[in-house]
Amino acid sequence: MLRMTDPSWPADPDLGEAQIAWVRRHSPVLDTFVRQLLGDGALQGVRVAVVVHLEAKTAFLATVLADAGADVVVAGSNPRTTRAEVVAALAARGLRVVSSPGEDRDRWQRELLEAADTVPDYLVDDGAELTTLMARHRPELFARLRGVSEQTTTGTTRLRAMQRAGRLPFPALTANDARCKHLFDNGYGTGQTALQAVLRLTNRQLAGAAVAVVGYGFVGRGVARYARAMNARTMVAEIDPVRALEAHMDGHTVGPLARLLPEATIVITATGGINALAGRDIDSLRDGAVLANVGHHDREIDVDGLAARSDSWEELRPGIRSYRLGERRVHLLAGGALVNIAGGSGHPVEIMDLSFAVQGAGVHHLATTDVEPGVHKIPAELDDAIAAAKLASLGLAVDVRRQDQADDVADWLPGMCQP
Amino acid sequence: MSRAGTIEWAAPGMPVLTSVGDRLAASGSIRGLRVGVSLVLEPKTANLLLALRASGAEVIVHGSASSTNEAVARALEERGLAVFAERGATRQRRAELAHAFLATGPDVLVDDGAAMIRLAHRDVPSLVETMLGATEETTSGVRPLRAMHAEGALRIPVIAVNDARTKYLFDNVYGTGQSCVMALLDLTNLQLAGRIVVVVGYGWVGKGVAHHAAALGARVVVSEIDPVRALQAHHDGHRVRSLTDAAEDAEVVFAATGLAGAVTAEQVERMPDGVLLCTAGGGAFELPMEYLRSLGSGQAVRPGVTEYRLSSGARALVVADGECLNCAEAEGNPIEVMDLSLSLQALAVDYLATEARGWPPGVYPVSAKLDALVAEARLRHEGASLEPVTAALDAAMRSW
């Protein structure tokens, strides 16, 4: 029987290998469609640095790229999420891995620079971590980069800022903007796994719980939908009036935090910004409230502000820090870090199969097409082809638009668009 | 974290148990009573044990080899309780622990699956003669006890805690349903969205599993032998098919019948490659484990998942060795529902020591009064309010 390991050395490469094999089994798009795409040899001898949360799903993406002839170097995008047994398994497979597990941020940054020093042609990046680091610390290598494929909303924002500043001399593809990424990863993946992590860490129940979701983007929507489907009373706080109206029509109670928080037994932040729960919000929390974050920033819940307002705090059980505020106690999960990754096992495999297929196809697109410098989406045809490959793997057939339907659209569109 | 951390975490989430414990302590009704508890040994149960002890009972603990939380067992020992539980104990050691537990001579047994009640009847008849009675937690335990009583073999009064509305309407549906579905996702790192999930048995647990799986986007198929329950599954929006038919495109199978042999070898042979087999509420006896093991040694593909190669060539993946998923590989039911179930257990022990003392053998329900007491206590904690029964409403209810 395989056993769970603690993330320390020496790690068992067999366990990592088993995890990667499990991922492969549930990643039909990467394993067939992307492999076929890369089969043209476009990545032969090309150096690709893969900088994503270093666990089994990322390892499989790295393997697929390496099998296509790419010279792959792998690094973790967050020092806290690197899995020792996966690093060991990748090393045993002969891939170059620069990251080691642990919380040391300085070491993590040195390791990222090691990845930069291998002189990569392309980056598969998460949060634009390596891209921005190279721009700052390895400008000559940065200038040689031929392209970046970026995973997240946050990274995309950074890349756009670089472009505006005239500091992006190569093409960057935003995987997050692909429909096969954000429609599934953000909604279904994060929605399911955030609740999984909250329930696993707390042993609590959703039926009858009052769940407040802060932010109603794709992630917030997913969390709220699954929570309500499991019989929670859901509440949504949102600053965008259109999204707030959508939340209302989806059947959630909408209101300002000051009104929602005194009722909420579970509060989940999903804004992608900072200080979504801060300052006076903390005074509105009820006794026993559980706080979790699924947005990108560790600073989405103002943990320092919470500590400053508290009389004391203690680690009550793994992943739960309990703050005492007068007569009240509030419980923070996973230190306010992404609860589904820091306090769980990350996204479901099937979801990452889609997201990483976008990344793999993105790198191929960069290597085979003359793309102008700047931030771009992956072509819609690739997006469609990935979804079609997933459907085919499920044995699902879909209808094709008939000629008369296509003609109808072609006839009417110009007319409709005219004033 | 201290070993007891999880016990302390659960405590504030169990306000009903706290109030029941206070009530028993004040009344002194179970003071000096020797209570043998054989439940899933985990943090919530630990709070029941501590509440019984605080009320003056002498508490002896037994836990199964597959579901015992080792840290909790040792923490309870440190607090001075007699604990007969070792996770992963061998067959022989399991028997030793069970017999040693019964040899302490409990006045009342708090049982799960009627395992200890049946063992005592078979192996320790002298104990059965002197016991006040027992309480039973589960559907799987109440059924054989009724069968025993019908044959005249039951020698003690048993309170069927499972049959209380504040137990099966909540624990089985929301507790086991949620925690088994979530444990599967935690163990496999997979999604349910779009998957075909076959739920075998549409009792309270099956209903809960089906509901939670559907909530997470699964396409649920229910197989049932009872036509009324099957019709209910249909009305709940699930597809209803015989297991033999449903087997062909099953991606996940949850056995939720509590019955041995609910899923047969022939049915598993019809299932597609990669099917995940697991049990919610009952145990590995629901799955054809002997057959699977006869095919050759299973291969561990990740923690908690064992792969067997079927004669058909397909691979079947058994989760948690077929044992009840939430107890074997997670932290059992959520705290909130165990507050209800375990409060009922404490009240049932009190009942055997007082009102039900000296009752003839039989399987007895929890009184409606206790059911109402538990529900009202929890509602109070949730800040809910009840509509009062006015004289006019009372008259309306009585009119005919």
PDB file of C-alpha atoms in Angstrom, chain A residues 11-268:
ATOM      1  CA  ALA A  11      11.446  11.454  -0.990  1.00  0.00           C
ATOM      2  CA  ASP A  12      10.182   8.256  -2.556  1.00  0.00           C
ATOM      3  CA  PRO A  13      10.404   8.524  -6.370  1.00  0.00           C
ATOM      4  CA  ASP A  14       8.090   5.511  -6.727  1.00  0.00           C
ATOM      5  CA  LEU A  15       5.322   7.422  -4.987  1.00  0.00           C
ATOM      6  CA  GLY A  16       5.914  10.411  -7.274  1.00  0.00           C
ATOM      7  CA  GLU A  17       5.964   8.110 -10.296  1.00  0.00           C
ATOM      8  CA  ALA A  18       2.655   6.541  -9.204  1.00  0.00           C
ATOM      9  CA  GLN A  19       1.145  10.006  -8.876  1.00  0.00           C
ATOM     10  CA  ILE A  20       2.307  10.996 -12.353  1.00  0.00           C
ATOM     11  CA  ALA A  21       0.931   7.727 -13.767  1.00  0.00           C
ATOM     12  CA  TRP A  22      -2.426   8.516 -12.133  1.00  0.00           C
ATOM     13  CA  VAL A  23      -2.416  11.953 -13.739  1.00  0.00           C
ATOM     14  CA  ARG A  24      -1.624  10.459 -17.137  1.00  0.00           C
ATOM     15  CA  ARG A  25      -4.541   8.063 -16.844  1.00  0.00           C
ATOM     16  CA  HIS A  26      -6.932  10.999 -16.435  1.00  0.00           C
ATOM     17  CA  SER A  27      -5.261  13.387 -18.899  1.00  0.00           C
ATOM     18  CA  PRO A  28      -6.431  12.209 -22.326  1.00  0.00           C
ATOM     19  CA  VAL A  29      -6.000  15.613 -23.975  1.00  0.00           C
ATOM     20  CA  LEU A  30      -2.349  16.032 -23.008  1.00  0.00           C
ATOM     21  CA  ASP A  31      -1.626  12.386 -23.652  1.00  0.00           C
ATOM     22  CA  THR A  32      -3.114  12.240 -27.168  1.00  0.00           C
ATOM     23  CA  PHE A  33      -3.986  15.618 -28.689  1.00  0.00           C
ATOM     24  CA  VAL A  34      -1.004  17.572 -27.363  1.00  0.00           C
ATOM     25  CA  ARG A  35       1.412  14.711 -27.996  1.00  0.00           C
ATOM     26  CA  GLN A  36       0.200  14.561 -31.623  1.00  0.00           C
ATOM     27  CA  LEU A  37       0.508  18.311 -31.998  1.00  0.00           C
ATOM     28  CA  LEU A  38       4.075  18.256 -30.693  1.00  0.00           C
ATOM     29  CA  GLY A  39       4.861  15.219 -32.834  1.00  0.00           C
ATOM     30  CA  ASP A  40       5.930  17.500 -35.688  1.00  0.00           C
ATOM     31  CA  GLY A  41       9.256  18.025 -33.966  1.00  0.00           C
ATOM     32  CA  ALA A  42       8.728  21.752 -33.494  1.00  0.00           C
ATOM     33  CA  LEU A  43      10.090  21.572 -29.943  1.00  0.00           C
ATOM     34  CA  GLN A  44      13.062  19.357 -30.798  1.00  0.00           C
ATOM     35  CA  GLY A  45      16.045  20.784 -28.973  1.00  0.00           C
ATOM     36  CA  VAL A  46      14.108  23.840 -27.827  1.00  0.00           C
ATOM     37  CA  ARG A  47      14.655  24.765 -24.191  1.00  0.00           C
ATOM     38  CA  VAL A  48      11.424  25.227 -22.205  1.00  0.00           C
ATOM     39  CA  ALA A  49      11.290  26.265 -18.552  1.00  0.00           C
ATOM     40  CA  VAL A  50       8.123  25.062 -16.828  1.00  0.00           C
ATOM     41  CA  VAL A  51       7.387  27.156 -13.749  1.00  0.00           C
ATOM     42  CA  VAL A  52       4.098  26.024 -12.206  1.00  0.00           C
ATOM     43  CA  HIS A  53       3.085  24.569  -8.798  1.00  0.00           C
ATOM     44  CA  LEU A  54       5.410  21.574  -8.814  1.00  0.00           C
ATOM     45  CA  GLU A  55       3.186  18.581  -8.260  1.00  0.00           C
ATOM     46  CA  ALA A  56       2.167  15.546 -10.295  1.00  0.00           C
ATOM     47  CA  LYS A  57       0.001  17.338 -12.870  1.00  0.00           C
ATOM     48  CA  THR A  58       2.761  19.812 -13.713  1.00  0.00           C
ATOM     49  CA  ALA A  59       5.202  16.930 -13.844  1.00  0.00           C
ATOM     50  CA  PHE A  60       3.115  15.234 -16.509  1.00  0.00           C
ATOM     51  CA  LEU A  61       3.039  18.398 -18.645  1.00  0.00           C
ATOM     52  CA  ALA A  62       6.831  18.590 -18.323  1.00  0.00           C
ATOM     53  CA  THR A  63       7.090  14.939 -19.356  1.00  0.00           C
ATOM     54  CA  VAL A  64       4.935  15.456 -22.450  1.00  0.00           C
ATOM     55  CA  LEU A  65       7.113  18.407 -23.520  1.00  0.00           C
ATOM     56  CA  ALA A  66      10.299  16.432 -22.875  1.00  0.00           C
ATOM     57  CA  ASP A  67       8.977  13.410 -24.783  1.00  0.00           C
ATOM     58  CA  ALA A  68       8.458  15.741 -27.766  1.00  0.00           C
ATOM     59  CA  GLY A  69      12.172  16.512 -27.734  1.00  0.00           C
ATOM     60  CA  ALA A  70      12.127  19.742 -25.751  1.00  0.00           C
ATOM     61  CA  ASP A  71      14.963  20.356 -23.333  1.00  0.00           C
ATOM     62  CA  VAL A  72      12.851  20.931 -20.219  1.00  0.00           C
ATOM     63  CA  VAL A  73      13.833  22.553 -16.959  1.00  0.00           C
ATOM     64  CA  VAL A  74      11.248  22.459 -14.174  1.00  0.00           C
ATOM     65  CA  ALA A  75      10.799  24.838 -11.245  1.00  0.00           C
ATOM     66  CA  GLY A  76       8.045  25.391  -8.695  1.00  0.00           C
ATOM     67  CA  SER A  77       6.065  28.622  -8.913  1.00  0.00           C
ATOM     68  CA  ASN A  78       5.525  28.719  -5.153  1.00  0.00           C
ATOM     69  CA  PRO A  79       7.975  27.381  -2.569  1.00  0.00           C
ATOM     70  CA  ARG A  80       5.174  25.989  -0.414  1.00  0.00           C
ATOM     71  CA  THR A  81       3.586  23.788  -3.074  1.00  0.00           C
ATOM     72  CA  THR A  82       6.616  21.860  -4.356  1.00  0.00           C
ATOM     73  CA  ARG A  83       6.183  18.112  -3.726  1.00  0.00           C
ATOM     74  CA  ALA A  84       9.337  16.239  -2.825  1.00  0.00           C
ATOM     75  CA  GLU A  85       8.255  12.872  -4.242  1.00  0.00           C
ATOM     76  CA  VAL A  86       7.354  14.467  -7.577  1.00  0.00           C
ATOM     77  CA  VAL A  87      10.729  16.208  -7.776  1.00  0.00           C
ATOM     78  CA  ALA A  88      12.375  12.843  -7.078  1.00  0.00           C
ATOM     79  CA  ALA A  89      10.318  11.108  -9.771  1.00  0.00           C
ATOM     80  CA  LEU A  90      11.132  13.772 -12.389  1.00  0.00           C
ATOM     81  CA  ALA A  91      14.815  13.572 -11.533  1.00  0.00           C
ATOM     82  CA  ALA A  92      14.632   9.783 -11.883  1.00  0.00           C
ATOM     83  CA  ARG A  93      13.137  10.308 -15.335  1.00  0.00           C
ATOM     84  CA  GLY A  94      16.140  12.425 -16.240  1.00  0.00           C
ATOM     85  CA  LEU A  95      14.441  15.826 -16.290  1.00  0.00           C
ATOM     86  CA  ARG A  96      16.238  18.821 -14.892  1.00  0.00           C
ATOM     87  CA  VAL A  97      14.519  20.119 -11.748  1.00  0.00           C
ATOM     88  CA  VAL A  98      15.907  23.156  -9.968  1.00  0.00           C
ATOM     89  CA  SER A  99      13.399  23.452  -7.114  1.00  0.00           C
ATOM     90  CA  SER A 100      13.388  21.703  -3.774  1.00  0.00           C
ATOM     91  CA  PRO A 101      10.502  21.583  -1.322  1.00  0.00           C
ATOM     92  CA  GLY A 102      10.318  23.867   1.685  1.00  0.00           C
ATOM     93  CA  GLU A 103       9.225  27.326   2.677  1.00  0.00           C
ATOM     94  CA  ASP A 104      12.461  29.200   2.116  1.00  0.00           C
ATOM     95  CA  ARG A 105      11.623  32.070  -0.254  1.00  0.00           C
ATOM     96  CA  ASP A 106      15.215  33.178  -0.786  1.00  0.00           C
ATOM     97  CA  ARG A 107      16.303  29.716  -1.821  1.00  0.00           C
ATOM     98  CA  TRP A 108      13.241  29.469  -4.061  1.00  0.00           C
ATOM     99  CA  GLN A 109      14.240  32.673  -5.839  1.00  0.00           C
ATOM    100  CA  ARG A 110      17.827  31.441  -6.293  1.00  0.00           C
ATOM    101  CA  GLU A 111      16.465  28.246  -7.796  1.00  0.00           C
ATOM    102  CA  LEU A 112      14.268  30.211 -10.202  1.00  0.00           C
ATOM    103  CA  LEU A 113      17.349  32.127 -11.331  1.00  0.00           C
ATOM    104  CA  GLU A 114      19.089  28.786 -11.891  1.00  0.00           C
ATOM    105  CA  ALA A 115      16.246  27.961 -14.273  1.00  0.00           C
ATOM    106  CA  ALA A 116      16.824  31.324 -15.978  1.00  0.00           C
ATOM    107  CA  ASP A 117      20.518  30.585 -16.295  1.00  0.00           C
ATOM    108  CA  THR A 118      19.819  27.505 -18.385  1.00  0.00           C
ATOM    109  CA  VAL A 119      18.949  30.087 -21.108  1.00  0.00           C
ATOM    110  CA  PRO A 120      15.399  28.990 -21.920  1.00  0.00           C
ATOM    111  CA  ASP A 121      13.769  29.766 -25.271  1.00  0.00           C
ATOM    112  CA  TYR A 122      10.231  29.606 -23.908  1.00  0.00           C
ATOM    113  CA  LEU A 123       8.634  29.839 -20.481  1.00  0.00           C
ATOM    114  CA  VAL A 124       5.486  28.148 -19.239  1.00  0.00           C
ATOM    115  CA  ASP A 125       4.893  30.524 -16.366  1.00  0.00           C
ATOM    116  CA  ASP A 126       2.485  30.915 -13.443  1.00  0.00           C
ATOM    117  CA  GLY A 127       1.896  34.399 -12.099  1.00  0.00           C
ATOM    118  CA  ALA A 128       4.628  35.573 -14.514  1.00  0.00           C
ATOM    119  CA  GLU A 129       7.026  34.729 -11.691  1.00  0.00           C
ATOM    120  CA  LEU A 130      10.031  33.774 -13.804  1.00  0.00           C
ATOM    121  CA  THR A 131       9.241  36.334 -16.529  1.00  0.00           C
ATOM    122  CA  THR A 132       9.358  39.262 -14.094  1.00  0.00           C
ATOM    123  CA  LEU A 133      12.353  37.829 -12.244  1.00  0.00           C
ATOM    124  CA  MET A 134      14.332  37.519 -15.479  1.00  0.00           C
ATOM    125  CA  ALA A 135      13.353  41.032 -16.546  1.00  0.00           C
ATOM    126  CA  ARG A 136      14.824  42.319 -13.289  1.00  0.00           C
ATOM    127  CA  HIS A 137      17.807  40.094 -12.659  1.00  0.00           C
ATOM    128  CA  ARG A 138      18.745  38.541 -16.028  1.00  0.00           C
ATOM    129  CA  PRO A 139      17.985  41.282 -18.598  1.00  0.00           C
ATOM    130  CA  GLU A 140      20.285  39.815 -21.275  1.00  0.00           C
ATOM    131  CA  LEU A 141      18.650  36.380 -21.020  1.00  0.00           C
ATOM    132  CA  PHE A 142      15.213  38.014 -20.830  1.00  0.00           C
ATOM    133  CA  ALA A 143      15.931  39.768 -24.131  1.00  0.00           C
ATOM    134  CA  ARG A 144      16.709  36.402 -25.740  1.00  0.00           C
ATOM    135  CA  LEU A 145      13.362  34.836 -24.733  1.00  0.00           C
ATOM    136  CA  ARG A 146      11.255  33.784 -27.732  1.00  0.00           C
ATOM    137  CA  GLY A 147       7.955  33.626 -25.893  1.00  0.00           C
ATOM    138  CA  VAL A 148       5.960  32.963 -22.723  1.00  0.00           C
ATOM    139  CA  SER A 149       2.780  31.041 -22.099  1.00  0.00           C
ATOM    140  CA  GLU A 150       1.140  32.288 -18.901  1.00  0.00           C
ATOM    141  CA  GLN A 151      -1.280  30.367 -16.702  1.00  0.00           C
ATOM    142  CA  THR A 152      -3.119  32.870 -14.510  1.00  0.00           C
ATOM    143  CA  THR A 153      -5.171  36.061 -14.464  1.00  0.00           C
ATOM    144  CA  THR A 154      -2.664  37.627 -12.111  1.00  0.00           C
ATOM    145  CA  GLY A 155       0.268  36.819 -14.407  1.00  0.00           C
ATOM    146  CA  THR A 156      -1.625  38.163 -17.397  1.00  0.00           C
ATOM    147  CA  THR A 157      -2.144  41.455 -15.593  1.00  0.00           C
ATOM    148  CA  ARG A 158       1.596  41.667 -14.920  1.00  0.00           C
ATOM    149  CA  LEU A 159       2.439  40.884 -18.568  1.00  0.00           C
ATOM    150  CA  ARG A 160       0.044  43.586 -19.803  1.00  0.00           C
ATOM    151  CA  ALA A 161       1.691  46.062 -17.457  1.00  0.00           C
ATOM    152  CA  MET A 162       5.095  45.112 -18.899  1.00  0.00           C
ATOM    153  CA  GLN A 163       3.731  45.589 -22.408  1.00  0.00           C
ATOM    154  CA  ARG A 164       2.364  49.041 -21.551  1.00  0.00           C
ATOM    155  CA  ALA A 165       5.767  49.948 -20.132  1.00  0.00           C
ATOM    156  CA  GLY A 166       7.391  48.864 -23.421  1.00  0.00           C
ATOM    157  CA  ARG A 167       9.192  46.060 -21.620  1.00  0.00           C
ATOM    158  CA  LEU A 168       7.793  43.017 -23.425  1.00  0.00           C
ATOM    159  CA  PRO A 169      10.023  42.301 -26.440  1.00  0.00           C
ATOM    160  CA  PHE A 170       8.524  38.870 -27.191  1.00  0.00           C
ATOM    161  CA  PRO A 171       5.048  37.331 -27.597  1.00  0.00           C
ATOM    162  CA  ALA A 172       3.182  36.167 -24.477  1.00  0.00           C
ATOM    163  CA  LEU A 173       0.127  33.925 -24.665  1.00  0.00           C
ATOM    164  CA  THR A 174      -2.444  34.139 -21.909  1.00  0.00           C
ATOM    165  CA  ALA A 175      -3.665  30.624 -21.279  1.00  0.00           C
ATOM    166  CA  ASN A 176      -6.124  32.031 -18.771  1.00  0.00           C
ATOM    167  CA  ASP A 177      -8.022  33.814 -21.531  1.00  0.00           C
ATOM    168  CA  ALA A 178      -8.648  30.543 -23.361  1.00  0.00           C
ATOM    169  CA  ARG A 179     -12.185  29.303 -22.818  1.00  0.00           C
ATOM    170  CA  CYS A 180     -10.813  25.816 -22.119  1.00  0.00           C
ATOM    171  CA  LYS A 181      -8.978  27.326 -19.168  1.00  0.00           C
ATOM    172  CA  HIS A 182     -11.118  29.909 -17.391  1.00  0.00           C
ATOM    173  CA  LEU A 183     -14.531  28.345 -17.983  1.00  0.00           C
ATOM    174  CA  PHE A 184     -13.436  25.117 -16.325  1.00  0.00           C
ATOM    175  CA  ASP A 185     -10.379  25.686 -14.179  1.00  0.00           C
ATOM    176  CA  ASN A 186     -11.722  28.786 -12.427  1.00  0.00           C
ATOM    177  CA  GLY A 187     -15.342  27.720 -12.070  1.00  0.00           C
ATOM    178  CA  TYR A 188     -15.493  23.959 -11.679  1.00  0.00           C
ATOM    179  CA  GLY A 189     -11.954  23.234 -10.549  1.00  0.00           C
ATOM    180  CA  THR A 190     -11.553  25.923  -7.920  1.00  0.00           C
ATOM    181  CA  GLY A 191     -15.209  25.740  -6.892  1.00  0.00           C
ATOM    182  CA  GLN A 192     -15.082  22.040  -6.127  1.00  0.00           C
ATOM    183  CA  THR A 193     -11.639  21.899  -4.574  1.00  0.00           C
ATOM    184  CA  ALA A 194     -12.061  25.010  -2.412  1.00  0.00           C
ATOM    185  CA  LEU A 195     -15.063  23.443  -0.704  1.00  0.00           C
ATOM    186  CA  GLN A 196     -13.284  20.084  -0.515  1.00  0.00           C
ATOM    187  CA  ALA A 197     -10.371  21.711   1.291  1.00  0.00           C
ATOM    188  CA  VAL A 198     -12.590  23.697   3.674  1.00  0.00           C
ATOM    189  CA  LEU A 199     -14.555  20.581   4.625  1.00  0.00           C
ATOM    190  CA  ARG A 200     -11.487  18.369   4.927  1.00  0.00           C
ATOM    191  CA  LEU A 201      -9.626  20.844   7.114  1.00  0.00           C
ATOM    192  CA  THR A 202     -12.595  21.527   9.380  1.00  0.00           C
ATOM    193  CA  ASN A 203     -14.688  18.317   9.330  1.00  0.00           C
ATOM    194  CA  ARG A 204     -17.694  20.616   9.027  1.00  0.00           C
ATOM    195  CA  GLN A 205     -20.839  20.335   6.969  1.00  0.00           C
ATOM    196  CA  LEU A 206     -22.276  22.502   4.189  1.00  0.00           C
ATOM    197  CA  ALA A 207     -25.938  21.628   4.692  1.00  0.00           C
ATOM    198  CA  GLY A 208     -27.380  24.508   6.694  1.00  0.00           C
ATOM    199  CA  ALA A 209     -24.091  26.430   6.797  1.00  0.00           C
ATOM    200  CA  ALA A 210     -24.244  30.146   5.988  1.00  0.00           C
ATOM    201  CA  VAL A 211     -21.516  30.648   3.376  1.00  0.00           C
ATOM    202  CA  ALA A 212     -20.462  34.147   2.346  1.00  0.00           C
ATOM    203  CA  VAL A 213     -18.519  34.353  -0.930  1.00  0.00           C
ATOM    204  CA  VAL A 214     -16.570  37.569  -1.454  1.00  0.00           C
ATOM    205  CA  GLY A 215     -16.255  38.265  -5.186  1.00  0.00           C
ATOM    206  CA  TYR A 216     -18.424  36.822  -7.949  1.00  0.00           C
ATOM    207  CA  GLY A 217     -16.010  36.234 -10.810  1.00  0.00           C
ATOM    208  CA  PHE A 218     -15.621  32.762 -12.298  1.00  0.00           C
ATOM    209  CA  VAL A 219     -14.102  31.417  -9.087  1.00  0.00           C
ATOM    210  CA  GLY A 220     -16.675  33.009  -6.771  1.00  0.00           C
ATOM    211  CA  ARG A 221     -19.488  31.748  -8.977  1.00  0.00           C
ATOM    212  CA  GLY A 222     -18.127  28.201  -8.847  1.00  0.00           C
ATOM    213  CA  VAL A 223     -17.739  28.246  -5.064  1.00  0.00           C
ATOM    214  CA  ALA A 224     -21.226  29.696  -4.530  1.00  0.00           C
ATOM    215  CA  ARG A 225     -22.870  27.292  -6.975  1.00  0.00           C
ATOM    216  CA  TYR A 226     -21.370  24.148  -5.430  1.00  0.00           C
ATOM    217  CA  ALA A 227     -21.989  25.361  -1.883  1.00  0.00           C
ATOM    218  CA  ARG A 228     -25.642  26.034  -2.614  1.00  0.00           C
ATOM    219  CA  ALA A 229     -25.999  22.710  -4.437  1.00  0.00           C
ATOM    220  CA  MET A 230     -24.837  21.077  -1.209  1.00  0.00           C
ATOM    221  CA  ASN A 231     -27.525  22.932   0.756  1.00  0.00           C
ATOM    222  CA  ALA A 232     -25.592  25.854   2.171  1.00  0.00           C
ATOM    223  CA  ARG A 233     -27.332  29.228   2.484  1.00  0.00           C
ATOM    224  CA  THR A 234     -25.154  31.293   0.176  1.00  0.00           C
ATOM    225  CA  MET A 235     -24.453  35.005   0.332  1.00  0.00           C
ATOM    226  CA  VAL A 236     -22.414  37.039  -2.113  1.00  0.00           C
ATOM    227  CA  ALA A 237     -20.572  40.336  -1.651  1.00  0.00           C
ATOM    228  CA  GLU A 238     -19.508  41.991  -4.914  1.00  0.00           C
ATOM    229  CA  ILE A 239     -18.550  45.529  -5.890  1.00  0.00           C
ATOM    230  CA  ASP A 240     -19.402  45.170  -9.602  1.00  0.00           C
ATOM    231  CA  PRO A 241     -23.158  45.868  -9.920  1.00  0.00           C
ATOM    232  CA  VAL A 242     -23.618  43.613 -12.969  1.00  0.00           C
ATOM    233  CA  ARG A 243     -22.001  40.658 -11.242  1.00  0.00           C
ATOM    234  CA  ALA A 244     -23.942  41.404  -8.059  1.00  0.00           C
ATOM    235  CA  LEU A 245     -27.172  41.350 -10.064  1.00  0.00           C
ATOM    236  CA  GLU A 246     -26.119  38.047 -11.585  1.00  0.00           C
ATOM    237  CA  ALA A 247     -25.529  36.639  -8.102  1.00  0.00           C
ATOM    238  CA  HIS A 248     -29.001  37.784  -7.090  1.00  0.00           C
ATOM    239  CA  MET A 249     -30.573  36.094 -10.101  1.00  0.00           C
ATOM    240  CA  ASP A 250     -28.586  32.929  -9.352  1.00  0.00           C
ATOM    241  CA  GLY A 251     -30.473  32.831  -6.045  1.00  0.00           C
ATOM    242  CA  HIS A 252     -27.779  34.016  -3.643  1.00  0.00           C
ATOM    243  CA  THR A 253     -28.390  36.655  -0.986  1.00  0.00           C
ATOM    244  CA  VAL A 254     -26.512  39.790  -2.068  1.00  0.00           C
ATOM    245  CA  GLY A 255     -25.414  42.546   0.265  1.00  0.00           C
ATOM    246  CA  PRO A 256     -22.531  44.510   1.733  1.00  0.00           C
ATOM    247  CA  LEU A 257     -20.032  42.599   3.867  1.00  0.00           C
ATOM    248  CA  ALA A 258     -21.079  44.485   6.997  1.00  0.00           C
ATOM    249  CA  ARG A 259     -24.532  42.959   6.667  1.00  0.00           C
ATOM    250  CA  LEU A 260     -23.519  39.476   5.483  1.00  0.00           C
ATOM    251  CA  LEU A 261     -20.619  38.726   7.809  1.00  0.00           C
ATOM    252  CA  PRO A 262     -22.542  38.732  11.114  1.00  0.00           C
ATOM    253  CA  GLU A 263     -24.519  35.774   9.709  1.00  0.00           C
ATOM    254  CA  ALA A 264     -21.800  33.839   7.906  1.00  0.00           C
ATOM    255  CA  THR A 265     -20.380  30.662   9.420  1.00  0.00           C
ATOM    256  CA  ILE A 266     -17.958  30.203   6.508  1.00  0.00           C
ATOM    257  CA  VAL A 267     -16.400  33.115   4.593  1.00  0.00           C
ATOM    258  CA  ILE A 268     -14.538  32.467   1.327  1.00  0.00           C
TER     259      ILE A 268
END
